[in-house]
């Protein structure tokens, strides 16, 4: 069994809350949200935090 197979099958479960943690890919919609937020952060920093004097 390769290292990749071991990671894909390992699931950690936090019993009190019932949350499961496993290795996977980031969904496309979430990657798009991250990119949009980053672009907005750069625009906001330039637009409102630069010295206009």
PDB file of N, CA, C and O in Angstrom:
ATOM      1  N   UNK A   1       0.851  -1.190   0.000  1.00  0.00           N
ATOM      2  CA  UNK A   1       0.000   0.000   0.000  1.00  0.00           C
ATOM      3  C   UNK A   1       0.883   1.234   0.000  1.00  0.00           C
ATOM      4  O   UNK A   1       1.799   1.355   0.788  1.00  0.00           O
ATOM      5  N   UNK A   2       0.606   2.157  -0.883  1.00  0.00           N
ATOM      6  CA  UNK A   2       1.418   3.360  -0.975  1.00  0.00           C
ATOM      7  C   UNK A   2       0.990   4.390   0.069  1.00  0.00           C
ATOM      8  O   UNK A   2      -0.059   4.263   0.695  1.00  0.00           O
ATOM      9  N   UNK A   3       1.818   5.414   0.215  1.00  0.00           N
ATOM     10  CA  UNK A   3       1.525   6.483   1.181  1.00  0.00           C
ATOM     11  C   UNK A   3       0.256   7.234   0.791  1.00  0.00           C
ATOM     12  O   UNK A   3      -0.506   7.661   1.644  1.00  0.00           O
ATOM     13  N   UNK A   4       0.025   7.381  -0.511  1.00  0.00           N
ATOM     14  CA  UNK A   4      -1.167   8.087  -0.984  1.00  0.00           C
ATOM     15  C   UNK A   4      -2.432   7.347  -0.561  1.00  0.00           C
ATOM     16  O   UNK A   4      -3.418   7.944  -0.143  1.00  0.00           O
ATOM     17  N   UNK A   5      -2.425   6.015  -0.683  1.00  0.00           N
ATOM     18  CA  UNK A   5      -3.589   5.221  -0.288  1.00  0.00           C
ATOM     19  C   UNK A   5      -3.854   5.326   1.206  1.00  0.00           C
ATOM     20  O   UNK A   5      -5.003   5.373   1.637  1.00  0.00           O
ATOM     21  N   UNK A   6      -2.806   5.377   2.004  1.00  0.00           N
ATOM     22  CA  UNK A   6      -2.962   5.484   3.449  1.00  0.00           C
ATOM     23  C   UNK A   6      -3.644   6.792   3.817  1.00  0.00           C
ATOM     24  O   UNK A   6      -4.539   6.821   4.662  1.00  0.00           O
ATOM     25  N   UNK A   7      -3.250   7.888   3.164  1.00  0.00           N
ATOM     26  CA  UNK A   7      -3.840   9.185   3.471  1.00  0.00           C
ATOM     27  C   UNK A   7      -5.290   9.275   3.001  1.00  0.00           C
ATOM     28  O   UNK A   7      -6.111   9.901   3.656  1.00  0.00           O
ATOM     29  N   UNK A   8      -5.608   8.683   1.876  1.00  0.00           N
ATOM     30  CA  UNK A   8      -6.966   8.797   1.360  1.00  0.00           C
ATOM     31  C   UNK A   8      -7.961   8.020   2.200  1.00  0.00           C
ATOM     32  O   UNK A   8      -9.141   8.333   2.203  1.00  0.00           O
ATOM     33  N   UNK A   9      -7.502   7.011   2.929  1.00  0.00           N
ATOM     34  CA  UNK A   9      -8.406   6.200   3.731  1.00  0.00           C
ATOM     35  C   UNK A   9      -8.450   6.632   5.189  1.00  0.00           C
ATOM     36  O   UNK A   9      -9.318   6.181   5.920  1.00  0.00           O
ATOM     37  N   UNK A  10      -7.534   7.489   5.639  1.00  0.00           N
ATOM     38  CA  UNK A  10      -7.523   7.852   7.046  1.00  0.00           C
ATOM     39  C   UNK A  10      -8.532   8.959   7.315  1.00  0.00           C
ATOM     40  O   UNK A  10      -8.554   9.978   6.642  1.00  0.00           O
ATOM     41  N   UNK A  11      -9.393   8.708   8.280  1.00  0.00           N
ATOM     42  CA  UNK A  11     -10.393   9.681   8.690  1.00  0.00           C
ATOM     43  C   UNK A  11     -10.280   9.839  10.195  1.00  0.00           C
ATOM     44  O   UNK A  11     -10.331   8.863  10.936  1.00  0.00           O
ATOM     45  N   UNK A  12     -10.105  11.076  10.641  1.00  0.00           N
ATOM     46  CA  UNK A  12     -10.073  11.367  12.065  1.00  0.00           C
ATOM     47  C   UNK A  12     -11.461  11.842  12.470  1.00  0.00           C
ATOM     48  O   UNK A  12     -12.059  12.677  11.807  1.00  0.00           O
ATOM     49  N   UNK A  13     -11.976  11.292  13.557  1.00  0.00           N
ATOM     50  CA  UNK A  13     -13.308  11.676  14.025  1.00  0.00           C
ATOM     51  C   UNK A  13     -13.195  12.235  15.432  1.00  0.00           C
ATOM     52  O   UNK A  13     -12.631  11.607  16.318  1.00  0.00           O
ATOM     53  N   UNK A  14     -13.751  13.425  15.613  1.00  0.00           N
ATOM     54  CA  UNK A  14     -13.797  14.053  16.925  1.00  0.00           C
ATOM     55  C   UNK A  14     -15.144  13.680  17.549  1.00  0.00           C
ATOM     56  O   UNK A  14     -16.183  14.214  17.184  1.00  0.00           O
ATOM     57  N   UNK A  15     -15.120  12.741  18.471  1.00  0.00           N
ATOM     58  CA  UNK A  15     -16.341  12.159  19.007  1.00  0.00           C
ATOM     59  C   UNK A  15     -17.303  13.157  19.661  1.00  0.00           C
ATOM     60  O   UNK A  15     -18.496  13.094  19.405  1.00  0.00           O
ATOM     61  N   UNK A  16     -16.843  14.083  20.517  1.00  0.00           N
ATOM     62  CA  UNK A  16     -17.826  14.964  21.173  1.00  0.00           C
ATOM     63  C   UNK A  16     -18.668  15.786  20.191  1.00  0.00           C
ATOM     64  O   UNK A  16     -19.853  15.989  20.400  1.00  0.00           O
ATOM     65  N   UNK A  17     -18.039  16.245  19.106  1.00  0.00           N
ATOM     66  CA  UNK A  17     -18.766  17.104  18.165  1.00  0.00           C
ATOM     67  C   UNK A  17     -19.254  16.354  16.934  1.00  0.00           C
ATOM     68  O   UNK A  17     -20.091  16.858  16.196  1.00  0.00           O
ATOM     69  N   UNK A  18     -18.699  15.172  16.666  1.00  0.00           N
ATOM     70  CA  UNK A  18     -19.110  14.401  15.498  1.00  0.00           C
ATOM     71  C   UNK A  18     -18.491  14.882  14.198  1.00  0.00           C
ATOM     72  O   UNK A  18     -18.936  14.519  13.128  1.00  0.00           O
ATOM     73  N   UNK A  19     -17.441  15.715  14.275  1.00  0.00           N
ATOM     74  CA  UNK A  19     -16.791  16.241  13.079  1.00  0.00           C
ATOM     75  C   UNK A  19     -15.790  15.213  12.556  1.00  0.00           C
ATOM     76  O   UNK A  19     -15.031  14.631  13.322  1.00  0.00           O
ATOM     77  N   UNK A  20     -15.803  14.997  11.254  1.00  0.00           N
ATOM     78  CA  UNK A  20     -14.843  14.099  10.625  1.00  0.00           C
ATOM     79  C   UNK A  20     -13.852  14.918   9.811  1.00  0.00           C
ATOM     80  O   UNK A  20     -14.221  15.871   9.140  1.00  0.00           O
ATOM     81  N   UNK A  21     -12.577  14.531   9.891  1.00  0.00           N
ATOM     82  CA  UNK A  21     -11.506  15.223   9.177  1.00  0.00           C
ATOM     83  C   UNK A  21     -10.818  14.217   8.274  1.00  0.00           C
ATOM     84  O   UNK A  21     -10.456  13.133   8.703  1.00  0.00           O
ATOM     85  N   UNK A  22     -10.660  14.567   7.011  1.00  0.00           N
ATOM     86  CA  UNK A  22      -9.973  13.675   6.075  1.00  0.00           C
ATOM     87  C   UNK A  22      -9.266  14.501   5.018  1.00  0.00           C
ATOM     88  O   UNK A  22      -9.532  15.687   4.856  1.00  0.00           O
ATOM     89  N   UNK A  23      -8.364  13.869   4.301  1.00  0.00           N
ATOM     90  CA  UNK A  23      -7.645  14.540   3.229  1.00  0.00           C
ATOM     91  C   UNK A  23      -8.542  14.616   2.004  1.00  0.00           C
ATOM     92  O   UNK A  23      -9.295  13.700   1.723  1.00  0.00           O
ATOM     93  N   UNK A  24      -8.459  15.723   1.308  1.00  0.00           N
ATOM     94  CA  UNK A  24      -9.262  15.879   0.101  1.00  0.00           C
ATOM     95  C   UNK A  24      -8.851  17.118  -0.649  1.00  0.00           C
ATOM     96  O   UNK A  24      -7.870  17.779  -0.320  1.00  0.00           O
ATOM     97  N   UNK A  25      -9.606  17.446  -1.665  1.00  0.00           N
ATOM     98  CA  UNK A  25      -9.316  18.623  -2.464  1.00  0.00           C
ATOM     99  C   UNK A  25     -10.234  19.761  -2.026  1.00  0.00           C
ATOM    100  O   UNK A  25     -11.300  19.536  -1.461  1.00  0.00           O
ATOM    101  N   UNK A  26      -9.820  20.987  -2.300  1.00  0.00           N
ATOM    102  CA  UNK A  26     -10.631  22.153  -2.009  1.00  0.00           C
ATOM    103  C   UNK A  26     -11.666  22.281  -3.119  1.00  0.00           C
ATOM    104  O   UNK A  26     -11.308  22.256  -4.304  1.00  0.00           O
ATOM    105  N   UNK A  27     -12.950  22.409  -2.772  1.00  0.00           N
ATOM    106  CA  UNK A  27     -13.968  22.569  -3.816  1.00  0.00           C
ATOM    107  C   UNK A  27     -13.707  23.827  -4.651  1.00  0.00           C
ATOM    108  O   UNK A  27     -13.189  24.828  -4.144  1.00  0.00           O
ATOM    109  N   UNK A  28     -14.076  23.771  -5.914  1.00  0.00           N
ATOM    110  CA  UNK A  28     -13.840  24.882  -6.837  1.00  0.00           C
ATOM    111  C   UNK A  28     -14.507  26.164  -6.343  1.00  0.00           C
ATOM    112  O   UNK A  28     -13.902  27.234  -6.396  1.00  0.00           O
ATOM    113  N   UNK A  29     -15.723  26.076  -5.833  1.00  0.00           N
ATOM    114  CA  UNK A  29     -16.422  27.277  -5.382  1.00  0.00           C
ATOM    115  C   UNK A  29     -15.683  27.937  -4.224  1.00  0.00           C
ATOM    116  O   UNK A  29     -15.644  29.155  -4.138  1.00  0.00           O
ATOM    117  N   UNK A  30     -15.074  27.144  -3.342  1.00  0.00           N
ATOM    118  CA  UNK A  30     -14.347  27.709  -2.220  1.00  0.00           C
ATOM    119  C   UNK A  30     -13.048  28.364  -2.689  1.00  0.00           C
ATOM    120  O   UNK A  30     -12.661  29.421  -2.183  1.00  0.00           O
ATOM    121  N   UNK A  31     -12.368  27.773  -3.656  1.00  0.00           N
ATOM    122  CA  UNK A  31     -11.166  28.380  -4.221  1.00  0.00           C
ATOM    123  C   UNK A  31     -11.493  29.712  -4.889  1.00  0.00           C
ATOM    124  O   UNK A  31     -10.726  30.674  -4.777  1.00  0.00           O
ATOM    125  N   UNK A  32     -12.647  29.791  -5.548  1.00  0.00           N
ATOM    126  CA  UNK A  32     -13.071  31.044  -6.176  1.00  0.00           C
ATOM    127  C   UNK A  32     -13.363  32.102  -5.117  1.00  0.00           C
ATOM    128  O   UNK A  32     -12.976  33.263  -5.268  1.00  0.00           O
ATOM    129  N   UNK A  33     -14.008  31.704  -4.028  1.00  0.00           N
ATOM    130  CA  UNK A  33     -14.271  32.649  -2.936  1.00  0.00           C
ATOM    131  C   UNK A  33     -12.963  33.176  -2.365  1.00  0.00           C
ATOM    132  O   UNK A  33     -12.820  34.380  -2.117  1.00  0.00           O
ATOM    133  N   UNK A  34     -11.977  32.302  -2.152  1.00  0.00           N
ATOM    134  CA  UNK A  34     -10.665  32.739  -1.652  1.00  0.00           C
ATOM    135  C   UNK A  34     -10.023  33.740  -2.601  1.00  0.00           C
ATOM    136  O   UNK A  34      -9.472  34.755  -2.176  1.00  0.00           O
ATOM    137  N   UNK A  35     -10.082  33.461  -3.907  1.00  0.00           N
ATOM    138  CA  UNK A  35      -9.470  34.356  -4.896  1.00  0.00           C
ATOM    139  C   UNK A  35     -10.170  35.709  -4.917  1.00  0.00           C
ATOM    140  O   UNK A  35      -9.507  36.749  -4.950  1.00  0.00           O
ATOM    141  N   UNK A  36     -11.492  35.716  -4.876  1.00  0.00           N
ATOM    142  CA  UNK A  36     -12.238  36.981  -4.882  1.00  0.00           C
ATOM    143  C   UNK A  36     -11.924  37.784  -3.627  1.00  0.00           C
ATOM    144  O   UNK A  36     -11.727  39.000  -3.690  1.00  0.00           O
ATOM    145  N   UNK A  37     -11.867  37.142  -2.476  1.00  0.00           N
ATOM    146  CA  UNK A  37     -11.555  37.840  -1.231  1.00  0.00           C
ATOM    147  C   UNK A  37     -10.133  38.421  -1.266  1.00  0.00           C
ATOM    148  O   UNK A  37      -9.898  39.520  -0.753  1.00  0.00           O
ATOM    149  N   UNK A  38      -9.201  37.707  -1.865  1.00  0.00           N
ATOM    150  CA  UNK A  38      -7.839  38.211  -1.970  1.00  0.00           C
ATOM    151  C   UNK A  38      -7.785  39.449  -2.861  1.00  0.00           C
ATOM    152  O   UNK A  38      -7.152  40.447  -2.513  1.00  0.00           O
ATOM    153  N   UNK A  39      -8.466  39.393  -4.015  1.00  0.00           N
ATOM    154  CA  UNK A  39      -8.495  40.545  -4.914  1.00  0.00           C
ATOM    155  C   UNK A  39      -9.159  41.729  -4.226  1.00  0.00           C
ATOM    156  O   UNK A  39      -8.678  42.869  -4.316  1.00  0.00           O
ATOM    157  N   UNK A  40     -10.241  41.495  -3.504  1.00  0.00           N
ATOM    158  CA  UNK A  40     -10.920  42.565  -2.783  1.00  0.00           C
ATOM    159  C   UNK A  40      -9.999  43.167  -1.721  1.00  0.00           C
ATOM    160  O   UNK A  40      -9.965  44.383  -1.547  1.00  0.00           O
ATOM    161  N   UNK A  41      -9.216  42.336  -1.017  1.00  0.00           N
ATOM    162  CA  UNK A  41      -8.294  42.826   0.002  1.00  0.00           C
ATOM    163  C   UNK A  41      -7.241  43.748  -0.612  1.00  0.00           C
ATOM    164  O   UNK A  41      -6.948  44.812  -0.065  1.00  0.00           O
ATOM    165  N   UNK A  42      -6.688  43.356  -1.754  1.00  0.00           N
ATOM    166  CA  UNK A  42      -5.680  44.181  -2.421  1.00  0.00           C
ATOM    167  C   UNK A  42      -6.299  45.500  -2.856  1.00  0.00           C
ATOM    168  O   UNK A  42      -5.730  46.569  -2.631  1.00  0.00           O
ATOM    169  N   UNK A  43      -7.484  45.451  -3.473  1.00  0.00           N
ATOM    170  CA  UNK A  43      -8.161  46.684  -3.904  1.00  0.00           C
ATOM    171  C   UNK A  43      -8.458  47.592  -2.712  1.00  0.00           C
ATOM    172  O   UNK A  43      -8.216  48.791  -2.765  1.00  0.00           O
ATOM    173  N   UNK A  44      -8.983  47.040  -1.644  1.00  0.00           N
ATOM    174  CA  UNK A  44      -9.331  47.830  -0.457  1.00  0.00           C
ATOM    175  C   UNK A  44      -8.089  48.484   0.140  1.00  0.00           C
ATOM    176  O   UNK A  44      -8.123  49.648   0.530  1.00  0.00           O
ATOM    177  N   UNK A  45      -6.994  47.723   0.207  1.00  0.00           N
ATOM    178  CA  UNK A  45      -5.750  48.263   0.759  1.00  0.00           C
ATOM    179  C   UNK A  45      -5.251  49.436  -0.087  1.00  0.00           C
ATOM    180  O   UNK A  45      -4.859  50.468   0.450  1.00  0.00           O
ATOM    181  N   UNK A  46      -5.278  49.279  -1.387  1.00  0.00           N
ATOM    182  CA  UNK A  46      -4.811  50.352  -2.263  1.00  0.00           C
ATOM    183  C   UNK A  46      -5.768  51.543  -2.223  1.00  0.00           C
ATOM    184  O   UNK A  46      -5.340  52.690  -2.153  1.00  0.00           O
ATOM    185  N   UNK A  47      -7.062  51.289  -2.247  1.00  0.00           N
ATOM    186  CA  UNK A  47      -8.048  52.370  -2.337  1.00  0.00           C
ATOM    187  C   UNK A  47      -8.174  53.180  -1.054  1.00  0.00           C
ATOM    188  O   UNK A  47      -8.340  54.399  -1.095  1.00  0.00           O
ATOM    189  N   UNK A  48      -8.088  52.541   0.101  1.00  0.00           N
ATOM    190  CA  UNK A  48      -8.397  53.225   1.339  1.00  0.00           C
ATOM    191  C   UNK A  48      -7.218  53.395   2.300  1.00  0.00           C
ATOM    192  O   UNK A  48      -7.323  54.142   3.257  1.00  0.00           O
ATOM    193  N   UNK A  49      -6.102  52.709   2.074  1.00  0.00           N
ATOM    194  CA  UNK A  49      -4.983  52.805   2.999  1.00  0.00           C
ATOM    195  C   UNK A  49      -3.763  53.494   2.412  1.00  0.00           C
ATOM    196  O   UNK A  49      -2.737  53.566   3.053  1.00  0.00           O
ATOM    197  N   UNK A  50      -3.867  53.964   1.198  1.00  0.00           N
ATOM    198  CA  UNK A  50      -2.730  54.680   0.616  1.00  0.00           C
ATOM    199  C   UNK A  50      -2.831  56.161   0.926  1.00  0.00           C
ATOM    200  O   UNK A  50      -3.915  56.707   1.117  1.00  0.00           O
ATOM    201  N   UNK A  51      -1.694  56.817   0.956  1.00  0.00           N
ATOM    202  CA  UNK A  51      -1.641  58.254   1.254  1.00  0.00           C
ATOM    203  C   UNK A  51      -2.072  59.024   0.014  1.00  0.00           C
ATOM    204  O   UNK A  51      -1.445  58.962  -1.032  1.00  0.00           O
ATOM    205  N   UNK A  52      -3.155  59.757   0.144  1.00  0.00           N
ATOM    206  CA  UNK A  52      -3.677  60.510  -0.992  1.00  0.00           C
ATOM    207  C   UNK A  52      -3.213  61.965  -0.965  1.00  0.00           C
ATOM    208  O   UNK A  52      -3.708  62.790  -1.716  1.00  0.00           O
ATOM    209  N   UNK A  53      -2.280  62.271  -0.084  1.00  0.00           N
ATOM    210  CA  UNK A  53      -1.825  63.642   0.069  1.00  0.00           C
ATOM    211  C   UNK A  53      -0.811  64.006  -0.899  1.00  0.00           C
ATOM    212  O   UNK A  53      -0.612  64.844  -1.649  1.00  0.00           O
TER     213      UNK A  53
END
